Amino acid sequence: MEALRKKIPLTLPQNTVKIIRIIAALLLLALVIVRAIDVAAESQFGADTWLRLSVSGLIIGGMYALIAIGYTLVYGILFMINFAHGEVMMIGTFGGYFVFEAFNAIQVTAADGSQMSFLNANPVIAVFLAFLAGMTIAALSGYFLEKIAYRPLRGAPRLVPLISAIGASIFLQNAGQLLFGPQRRQYINPVVLDRGIGWHVELAGSTVVLTYTGIFSLVLSAILMVGLYVLVQRTKLGRAMRAVAQDKKTAALMGINVDQIISRTFVISGALAGAAGVMWGIHNGLFNYFVGFLPGIKAFTAAVLGGIGNIPGAMLGGMFLGIVESLGPAVLGIDFQLKDVIAFSILILVLIFRPSGILGEALSEEKV
Amino acid sequence: MMLEVENLNVHYGAIHALKGVTFHLQEGEIVALIGANGAGKSTTLNTISRLNKPTAGDIRYRGASIVETPPQDIVTKGIVQVPEGRRIFPKMSVVENLEMGAYIFSDRQRIEADIEMVFGKFPRLRERRKQLGGTLSGGEQQMLAIARGLMARPQLLLLDEPSMGLAPIIVEQIFDIIREINQQGTSILLVEQNAQMALSIADRGYVFETGKIVLEGDAGDLLEDPMVKEAYLGGG
Ligand SMILES: Nc1ncnc2c1ncn2[C@@H]1O[C@H](COP(=O)(O)OP(=O)(O)OP(=O)(O)O)[C@@H](O)[C@H]1O
Ligand SMILES: [Mg+2]
């Protein structure tokens, strides 16, 4: 058998594969550049459009980044892709929505004697509670997801929890549809956070609106990312998470409760996805049970792009993907509806050419 | 009695790794477990640390059974294992590795004082305090592994092959430190392939063979035993 294998080269030599890959990558790059120059020569878009697209890319990118962190944290610790993570975000979106909904229904008398909803009378409290609710319920979903769908499969071959994850994802989507219906709902924001209003920036003779919802989301994403980074690098919980990610057996010998740390990792990942879910609702408005699907896959792309398992990588990957899919159609002169195609092309290209991602190290089996 | 292991049986799936192992350790002793590859020495330590569950038998620590105690509570009870192959956290610095060893404590001042204490024992580590664990030499990693174990303030230290892959001069140093740790009041269960070294510092020893204890006695007697000489001391 061995001898037979040696005689028939089933695969090309490693070097040839590498060279073919590099040539293909260069050709692709050249194609993109030529196309971009072509489009730029037509100068279809002004500086205002570029600014608008960049900002909206950053905003969406921040949300991708928050979700991508969850993929990366879970992968880092369990070496599995939590494909139900997008649904955890969806649950967060609903959590925030119902808080706004409830507060909108409560009428209060304002200081000047007029009647208004609690939502508009106390927007800061309402937004705070919407995030609190969205993050909490998403965190709980993450917690139970791990307990029910993944923990019993610990130690099974790696494909098994992956299938369970896909099953959990479909289950949660269907549960969402059953509970809340298939119809699209609209986030009812407090008036001060109305979609579309914002700061006006004059650029090249036209006006760009930096929406309050967008800038708010971007700032909150940044705060949460810094918070997470500090948690992982500086706190005892963070150190335990890193220890469990590096070596579970030894972590247990240090007195770390490994199962508890895994649970907490899912809770943290869920909370961040929940925050992204509420932002999604506040910023984009329309959503239904399916809202987590695309952001979920794109955040997964972002995590792979940044090197799965690598936290700063997930953050950068998310921001990068947001910007690329926002600017991409304009740069390439294609329809804006094709932005999803750009995101998925990137996923495929990264998987082919650099599966370890931009910041990632080569995946080692020893960690498993 | 500090530690009593009684009729311990462990299975890995169909593999019967421990077939009724019985031994004990008195407060203050160094007890050596020796035997060839695959004899079940690491399995014994891992079962005491509760990384494995026994299929039969009992482990008592100071009279109380600990077979149902989860691994993190074994550590808080004072039983600390320095695992085979050192298992340093490669992406953490020397100091962070030591802090991991003190995970069960939260008193910062005490942890700082303990770090100073182990740096006193292993001056080499002080020089490399900021260096990543993965970039240390084998000897340094073993020192760090023992130092990290000490950070948990063990009453019973389980050492799994501390001499593995190290130059004789480093092995000497490490065994000196093990003896010193013992003299300062820590009981030690020492697993070794290097039977000569292990028995030279141990009070008593047990010889493992394919999941069973085949010989036991005072370390001095074992060193003289013809069978031990034949099998583990290079024919003597
Ligand atoms: N995780 C595991 N899964 C399956 N079998 C195992 C596992 N760990 C150990 N074994 C088997 O159990 C037996 C005892 O192994 P153990 O590691 O305890 O031996 P050891 O005495 O420590 O050997 P060494 O001196 O080589 O470290 C061996 O046959 C080994 O193959
Ligand atoms: Mg061993």
XYZ file of C-alpha atoms and ligand atoms in Angstrom:
636
model
C 0.000 0.000 0.000
C 2.770 2.393 1.008
C 4.763 1.545 -2.076
C 1.750 2.102 -4.264
C 1.204 5.545 -2.826
C 4.754 6.513 -3.518
C 4.516 5.563 -7.176
C 1.430 7.570 -8.017
C 1.771 11.232 -7.151
C -1.820 12.042 -6.211
C -1.024 15.628 -5.366
C 1.206 18.203 -6.991
C 4.436 18.922 -5.182
C 4.033 21.521 -2.428
C 6.121 24.115 -4.246
C 4.176 23.937 -7.481
C 0.947 24.491 -5.587
C 2.449 27.499 -3.859
C 3.640 29.039 -7.104
C 0.311 28.497 -8.806
C -1.422 30.119 -5.870
C 0.850 33.140 -5.908
C 0.431 33.617 -9.642
C -3.332 33.305 -9.346
C -3.394 35.790 -6.486
C -1.284 38.286 -8.443
C -3.472 37.942 -11.535
C -6.541 38.536 -9.437
C -5.007 41.574 -7.798
C -3.987 42.986 -11.170
C -7.524 42.482 -12.445
C -9.011 44.317 -9.486
C -6.527 47.178 -9.821
C -7.086 47.589 -13.558
C -10.821 47.595 -13.020
C -10.521 50.108 -10.169
C -8.392 52.463 -12.254
C -10.885 52.182 -15.056
C -13.732 53.110 -12.782
C -11.772 55.912 -11.136
C -11.047 57.413 -14.576
C -14.756 57.786 -15.144
C -14.861 59.620 -11.790
C -18.432 58.663 -11.229
C -18.373 59.443 -7.516
C -17.393 62.563 -5.633
C -15.504 62.796 -2.359
C -18.811 63.004 -0.518
C -19.825 59.564 -1.733
C -16.501 58.066 -0.703
C -16.821 59.588 2.762
C -20.385 58.342 3.125
C -19.449 54.838 2.031
C -16.380 54.711 4.269
C -18.332 55.791 7.321
C -21.126 53.348 6.688
C -18.520 50.628 6.170
C -16.943 51.440 9.526
C -20.320 51.344 11.258
C -21.283 47.956 9.876
C -17.697 46.817 10.328
C -17.903 47.555 14.048
C -20.916 45.264 14.310
C -19.174 42.543 12.304
C -16.189 42.914 14.597
C -18.285 42.418 17.737
C -19.823 39.267 16.295
C -16.493 38.060 14.910
C -14.952 38.227 18.383
C -17.469 35.597 19.474
C -16.462 33.231 16.690
C -12.818 33.726 17.514
C -13.172 33.341 21.293
C -15.117 30.116 20.940
C -12.777 28.761 18.301
C -9.779 29.675 20.423
C -11.115 27.653 23.323
C -13.003 24.736 21.706
C -11.630 24.638 18.138
C -15.130 24.689 16.735
C -17.059 27.165 14.629
C -20.179 28.196 16.485
C -22.419 28.481 13.452
C -25.390 29.402 15.643
C -23.648 32.629 16.650
C -25.581 34.708 14.105
C -28.801 33.521 15.735
C -27.503 34.664 19.111
C -27.216 38.122 17.551
C -30.792 37.801 16.247
C -32.011 37.071 19.758
C -30.255 40.236 20.913
C -31.996 42.247 18.206
C -35.374 41.036 19.444
C -34.395 41.742 23.062
C -33.682 45.396 22.330
C -36.744 45.706 20.135
C -39.159 44.598 22.850
C -37.709 47.044 25.340
C -38.280 49.956 22.938
C -41.707 48.572 22.100
C -42.720 48.367 25.751
C -41.389 51.813 26.607
C -43.084 53.280 23.575
C -46.414 52.009 24.870
C -46.036 53.638 28.286
C -47.350 57.206 28.337
C -45.877 59.639 30.811
C -46.438 63.338 31.513
C -43.378 65.391 30.690
C -42.152 68.371 32.724
C -44.038 70.801 30.513
C -47.281 68.899 31.049
C -47.469 67.286 27.628
C -48.048 63.584 27.135
C -45.274 61.542 25.620
C -44.040 57.965 25.618
C -41.567 56.831 28.238
C -39.265 56.049 25.322
C -39.035 59.691 24.317
C -39.186 61.078 27.825
C -36.189 59.025 28.936
C -34.246 58.041 25.816
C -30.997 57.426 27.671
C -32.612 54.988 30.073
C -34.490 53.338 27.223
C -31.378 52.837 25.107
C -29.400 51.622 28.105
C -32.072 49.090 29.014
C -32.472 47.985 25.398
C -28.779 47.127 25.271
C -28.894 45.571 28.711
C -31.822 43.369 27.675
C -30.400 42.476 24.264
C -26.983 41.643 25.666
C -28.358 39.700 28.618
C -30.715 37.531 26.619
C -28.064 36.902 23.966
C -25.558 36.017 26.693
C -28.042 33.569 28.182
C -28.661 32.066 24.751
C -24.929 31.573 24.330
C -24.754 29.963 27.746
C -27.564 27.479 27.082
C -26.407 26.860 23.519
C -23.096 25.600 24.862
C -24.709 23.595 27.672
C -27.276 21.903 25.451
C -25.775 21.673 21.989
C -21.998 21.511 22.519
C -21.053 20.301 25.986
C -22.478 16.803 25.587
C -20.335 16.475 22.448
C -17.072 17.499 24.071
C -14.445 15.004 23.017
C -16.385 13.840 19.958
C -14.717 14.172 16.541
C -14.574 17.787 15.414
C -17.193 17.410 12.738
C -19.849 16.419 15.275
C -20.182 19.694 17.214
C -20.031 21.499 13.877
C -23.117 19.660 12.705
C -24.757 20.321 16.041
C -23.979 24.028 15.554
C -25.651 24.094 12.172
C -28.628 22.269 13.681
C -28.819 24.765 16.538
C -28.697 27.619 14.039
C -31.622 26.243 12.041
C -33.522 25.463 15.241
C -33.111 29.001 16.576
C -34.138 30.569 13.263
C -37.259 28.456 13.184
C -37.997 29.131 16.833
C -37.664 32.853 16.091
C -40.052 32.571 13.182
C -42.540 30.567 15.206
C -42.468 32.936 18.176
C -42.336 36.290 16.387
C -43.668 35.523 12.924
C -41.987 35.895 9.554
C -42.945 39.541 9.038
C -40.358 42.278 9.145
C -40.565 44.549 12.137
C -39.299 48.061 12.514
C -37.231 49.239 15.478
C -38.990 52.143 17.181
C -36.108 54.389 18.169
C -36.456 57.315 20.561
C -36.993 60.488 18.486
C -33.513 61.784 19.321
C -32.036 58.674 17.722
C -34.229 58.743 14.633
C -32.685 56.981 11.692
C -31.435 59.395 9.053
C -30.844 62.408 11.266
C -27.325 63.332 12.222
C -24.461 65.729 11.869
C -24.090 67.386 8.480
C -20.640 67.545 6.975
C -20.002 69.712 3.913
C -17.646 68.101 1.453
C -16.926 68.957 -2.171
C -20.036 71.029 -2.414
C -22.433 68.444 -1.080
C -23.594 67.339 2.314
C -22.840 64.051 4.020
C -25.004 63.059 6.971
C -23.220 61.261 9.764
C -26.216 59.615 11.372
C -26.546 59.621 15.141
C -27.458 55.932 15.102
C -24.354 55.112 13.102
C -21.884 57.159 15.104
C -23.437 55.922 18.326
C -23.045 52.323 17.155
C -19.472 52.889 16.068
C -18.487 54.484 19.372
C -20.207 51.775 21.384
C -18.524 49.045 19.313
C -15.157 50.631 19.981
C -15.857 50.862 23.715
C -16.949 47.232 23.890
C -13.896 46.088 21.950
C -11.527 47.970 24.225
C -13.413 46.565 27.196
C -13.080 43.038 25.899
C -9.399 43.498 25.211
C -8.802 44.730 28.747
C -10.845 41.843 30.123
C -8.830 39.252 28.223
C -5.418 40.801 28.860
C -5.717 42.199 32.354
C -8.272 40.343 34.420
C -8.110 37.013 36.157
C -11.000 35.722 34.076
C -9.168 36.786 30.916
C -6.011 35.052 32.017
C -7.985 31.898 32.751
C -9.586 32.113 29.297
C -6.184 32.351 27.674
C -4.876 29.474 29.765
C -7.818 27.258 28.812
C -7.334 28.207 25.150
C -3.666 27.283 25.284
C -3.873 24.030 27.243
C -6.997 22.697 28.937
C -5.349 19.940 30.923
C -2.761 22.230 32.436
C -5.369 24.903 33.069
C -7.268 22.362 35.172
C -4.068 21.575 37.087
C -3.837 25.275 37.976
C -7.179 25.018 39.736
C -9.144 26.576 36.889
C -12.682 25.251 36.487
C -12.405 24.636 32.759
C -16.124 24.040 32.143
C -16.977 27.259 33.919
C -14.486 29.241 31.834
C -15.928 27.737 28.643
C -19.421 28.749 29.788
C -18.255 32.257 30.517
C -16.617 32.494 27.112
C -19.986 31.749 25.523
C -21.650 34.303 27.802
C -19.174 37.016 26.799
C -19.416 36.113 23.109
C -23.196 36.159 23.351
C -23.272 39.541 25.073
C -21.112 41.105 22.355
C -23.255 39.591 19.605
C -26.350 40.827 21.442
C -24.945 44.353 21.521
C -24.287 44.114 17.790
C -27.858 42.882 17.337
C -29.382 45.881 19.112
C -27.124 48.232 17.127
C -28.243 46.530 13.947
C -31.859 47.202 14.855
C -31.311 50.775 15.920
C -29.215 51.611 12.869
C -30.946 49.652 10.130
C -34.487 49.482 11.451
C -36.014 46.565 9.634
C -35.441 43.026 10.841
C -37.019 39.635 11.370
C -35.987 36.185 12.611
C -33.499 35.913 9.745
C -31.556 39.047 10.703
C -28.603 37.128 12.148
C -27.873 34.987 9.135
C -25.898 37.319 6.867
C -24.095 39.231 9.615
C -23.265 35.873 11.151
C -21.627 34.534 8.022
C -19.897 37.822 7.352
C -18.553 38.023 10.870
C -17.306 34.475 10.429
C -15.578 35.686 7.266
C -14.092 38.533 9.259
C -12.842 36.156 11.949
C -11.218 33.914 9.336
C -9.776 36.967 7.625
C -8.166 38.137 10.850
C -6.948 34.651 11.705
C -9.472 32.621 13.643
C -8.616 32.455 17.321
C -6.942 35.849 17.190
C -8.913 38.593 18.969
C -7.331 41.722 17.465
C -7.540 39.857 14.155
C -11.298 39.494 14.513
C -11.659 43.196 15.299
C -9.541 44.272 12.335
C -11.150 41.669 10.099
C -14.614 42.984 10.959
C -13.738 46.605 10.294
C -11.888 45.665 7.118
C -14.762 43.596 5.780
C -17.260 46.352 6.575
C -15.226 48.902 4.649
C -14.424 46.599 1.743
C -18.004 45.575 1.173
C -19.112 49.173 1.441
C -16.450 50.637 -0.865
C -16.024 47.556 -3.046
C -18.980 48.030 -5.381
C -18.046 51.677 -5.977
C -14.385 50.863 -6.559
C -15.183 48.056 -8.959
C -18.063 49.921 -10.557
C -20.585 47.188 -9.903
C -24.078 47.237 -8.500
C -24.261 48.064 -4.788
C -26.479 45.067 -4.202
C -23.492 42.911 -5.008
C -21.751 43.809 -1.752
C -22.548 40.400 -0.278
C -20.824 38.799 -3.242
C -17.706 40.770 -2.381
C -17.792 39.577 1.212
C -18.133 35.955 0.211
C -15.515 36.222 -2.520
C -13.163 37.406 0.182
C -14.035 34.417 2.351
C -13.325 32.014 -0.475
C -10.117 33.776 -1.471
C -8.828 33.823 2.081
C -9.641 30.161 2.539
C -7.766 29.332 -0.644
C -4.772 31.600 -0.377
C -4.251 32.224 3.299
C -6.411 30.001 5.499
C -4.551 31.155 8.587
C -5.833 34.698 7.980
C -3.996 37.995 7.991
C -2.768 37.924 11.586
C -3.188 34.216 12.140
C -0.474 31.723 12.739
C -0.514 28.349 11.067
C -3.192 26.221 12.685
C -1.483 23.666 14.844
C -2.878 20.272 15.656
C -1.074 20.209 18.972
C -3.550 22.624 20.483
C -6.411 20.249 19.825
C -1.761 9.086 56.488
C -1.480 11.818 53.887
C -2.389 9.877 50.756
C -3.825 6.388 50.395
C -4.479 4.911 46.977
C -6.422 1.699 47.171
C -7.145 -0.828 44.433
C -7.193 1.920 41.792
C -8.509 0.878 38.380
C -8.558 3.172 35.366
C -9.732 2.447 31.838
C -9.200 4.462 28.675
C -11.982 3.005 26.603
C -10.975 -0.627 26.201
C -7.460 -0.099 27.580
C -7.117 -1.183 31.190
C -4.381 1.249 32.209
C -4.383 0.706 35.993
C -5.214 -2.723 37.347
C -5.679 -2.369 41.069
C -2.898 -0.056 42.204
C -2.422 0.327 45.970
C 0.145 2.525 47.690
C 0.423 5.239 50.296
C 2.442 8.274 51.236
C 3.107 9.577 54.741
C 3.273 13.241 55.636
C 6.751 14.593 54.827
C 7.865 11.706 52.613
C 9.288 11.597 49.134
C 7.816 8.544 47.432
C 9.075 7.502 43.987
C 6.955 5.733 41.386
C 9.207 4.124 38.801
C 8.587 1.924 35.808
C 8.898 1.660 32.055
C 7.010 3.606 29.383
C 3.293 3.035 29.469
C 3.332 1.392 32.893
C 0.647 3.729 34.214
C 2.612 6.238 36.286
C 1.186 9.366 34.671
C -2.262 7.818 34.719
C -1.896 7.430 38.481
C -0.984 11.081 38.979
C -3.714 12.257 36.616
C -6.271 10.210 38.477
C -5.185 11.724 41.794
C -5.558 15.163 40.150
C -8.955 13.929 38.940
C -8.218 14.502 35.252
C -9.229 10.848 34.894
C -12.053 9.105 36.675
C -11.247 5.719 38.165
C -13.513 2.805 37.283
C -12.913 1.242 40.683
C -10.940 1.893 43.841
C -10.466 4.815 46.157
C -8.079 7.699 46.774
C -8.041 9.202 50.267
C -6.312 12.440 51.171
C -5.861 12.902 54.913
C -8.523 10.298 55.464
C -11.204 11.693 53.147
C -12.019 10.241 49.734
C -11.230 12.605 46.859
C -12.302 10.513 43.872
C -15.422 12.627 43.432
C -13.641 15.947 43.981
C -13.381 18.090 40.819
C -9.843 18.961 39.654
C -9.952 22.595 40.742
C -10.860 21.547 44.298
C -8.040 19.016 44.388
C -5.702 21.979 43.861
C -7.311 24.022 46.625
C -6.903 21.040 48.960
C -3.145 21.370 48.424
C -2.479 18.573 45.911
C -0.619 20.148 43.003
C 0.693 18.377 39.921
C 3.652 19.428 37.791
C 2.754 17.547 34.618
C 4.872 15.444 32.321
C 6.408 17.458 29.506
C 6.251 20.654 31.642
C 3.212 22.079 29.838
C 4.241 25.704 30.210
C 1.706 28.166 28.752
C 3.727 29.057 25.657
C 2.158 32.450 24.942
C 2.372 33.699 28.505
C 5.414 35.299 30.075
C 7.313 33.684 32.925
C 5.541 35.934 35.423
C 2.133 35.224 33.896
C 2.823 31.495 34.094
C 3.652 31.910 37.773
C 0.476 33.909 38.291
C -1.475 31.075 36.685
C 0.049 28.785 39.283
C -1.422 31.030 41.968
C -4.828 31.075 40.280
C -6.577 29.725 43.371
C -5.404 32.696 45.436
C -6.461 36.304 45.107
C -4.299 38.056 47.697
C -2.018 40.135 45.434
C 0.600 40.786 48.095
C 0.902 37.144 48.940
C 1.235 36.247 45.256
C 3.963 38.869 44.784
C 5.795 37.505 47.815
C 5.525 33.952 46.471
C 6.895 35.056 43.100
C 9.898 36.505 44.931
C 10.212 33.238 46.872
C 10.350 31.069 43.727
C 12.723 33.527 42.033
C 14.954 32.964 45.071
C 14.889 29.237 44.317
C 15.286 29.651 40.552
C 17.343 32.831 39.912
C 17.427 31.957 36.198
C 13.697 32.629 36.016
C 14.047 36.101 37.470
C 16.352 37.051 34.602
C 13.738 35.821 32.153
C 10.616 37.123 33.869
C 9.256 38.899 30.780
C 10.181 36.179 28.302
C 7.425 34.049 26.774
C 7.201 30.541 28.209
C 7.415 28.944 24.780
C 10.830 30.471 24.138
C 12.520 29.095 27.276
C 15.010 26.227 27.101
C 13.931 22.783 28.275
C 15.696 23.155 31.617
C 14.236 26.591 32.176
C 10.792 25.297 31.310
C 11.136 22.527 33.880
C 12.210 25.066 36.484
C 9.249 27.223 35.567
C 6.916 24.238 35.750
C 8.074 23.418 39.274
C 8.037 27.086 40.268
C 4.510 27.410 38.916
C 3.499 24.373 40.965
C 4.966 25.949 44.103
C 2.867 29.070 43.518
C -0.197 27.044 44.541
C 1.454 26.385 47.924
C 1.254 22.603 47.665
C 1.183 20.318 50.657
C 1.536 17.340 48.360
C 3.454 17.911 45.142
C 3.020 15.411 42.292
C 6.033 15.583 39.976
C 5.830 13.748 36.643
C 9.253 13.030 35.150
C 11.040 16.275 36.030
C 14.296 14.917 34.571
C 12.856 14.133 31.146
C 15.091 15.294 28.319
C 17.463 17.308 30.498
C 21.241 17.307 30.702
C 22.665 15.527 33.794
C 23.906 18.764 35.318
C 20.424 20.332 35.132
C 18.886 17.124 36.499
C 21.219 17.404 39.517
C 20.107 20.994 40.118
C 16.472 20.141 39.822
C 16.725 17.192 42.180
C 18.553 19.362 44.712
C 15.654 21.768 44.596
C 13.121 18.946 44.937
C 14.903 17.775 48.068
C 14.950 21.333 49.378
C 11.211 21.743 48.733
C 10.621 18.521 50.648
C 12.774 19.654 53.571
C 10.688 22.806 53.786
C 7.646 20.668 54.497
C 6.087 19.606 51.196
C 5.426 15.910 50.682
C 6.381 14.671 47.238
C 5.133 11.925 44.958
C 7.808 11.627 42.297
C 7.270 9.795 39.012
C 10.509 9.035 37.193
C 12.050 6.889 34.496
C 15.399 7.873 35.914
C 15.121 5.358 38.735
C 18.644 5.971 40.001
C 18.028 9.682 40.574
C 14.547 9.193 41.941
C 15.489 6.506 44.427
C 18.535 8.473 45.542
C 16.343 11.227 46.990
C 13.216 9.198 47.836
C 12.308 7.602 51.156
C 10.371 4.776 49.575
C 9.525 3.579 46.093
C 7.043 1.553 44.073
C 7.825 -0.192 40.802
C 5.086 -0.160 38.148
C 4.729 -2.660 35.369
C 1.833 -2.604 32.879
C -0.705 -1.087 35.235
C 0.342 -2.912 38.412
C 2.757 -2.413 41.256
C 5.198 -5.320 41.160
C 7.648 -4.236 43.839
C 7.783 -1.814 46.727
C 10.145 -0.940 49.520
C 12.593 1.515 51.005
C 14.451 3.460 48.357
C 17.811 2.091 49.514
C 16.599 -1.491 49.286
C 15.128 -0.950 45.832
C 18.413 0.491 44.606
C 20.057 -2.775 45.659
C 17.281 -5.014 44.349
C 18.577 -7.265 41.548
C 15.372 -6.977 39.538
C 15.368 -3.175 39.741
C 19.042 -3.100 38.881
C 18.426 -5.326 35.911
C 15.425 -3.439 34.544
C 15.982 0.200 35.455
C 19.543 0.818 36.494
C 21.222 -0.313 33.324
C 21.978 -3.888 34.383
C 24.101 -2.731 37.426
N -5.530 9.577 27.064
C -5.289 8.274 26.848
N -6.078 7.565 26.014
C -5.855 6.244 25.811
N -4.869 5.562 26.373
C -4.046 6.184 27.218
C -4.215 7.590 27.491
N -3.260 7.961 28.354
C -2.528 6.850 28.612
N -2.999 5.796 27.919
C -2.482 4.429 27.966
O -2.432 4.009 29.313
C -1.231 3.306 29.591
C -0.484 3.997 30.715
O -0.019 5.249 30.256
P 0.736 6.290 31.184
O 0.849 7.562 30.441
O 0.079 6.343 32.508
O 2.166 5.608 31.321
P 3.464 6.144 32.020
O 3.855 5.131 33.007
O 3.310 7.522 32.495
O 4.504 6.103 30.817
P 5.694 7.117 30.444
O 6.826 6.779 31.317
O 5.970 6.812 29.012
O 5.193 8.506 30.654
C -0.470 3.272 28.278
O -0.722 2.025 27.678
C -1.060 4.368 27.462
O -1.018 4.064 26.098
Mg 4.101 9.304 31.964
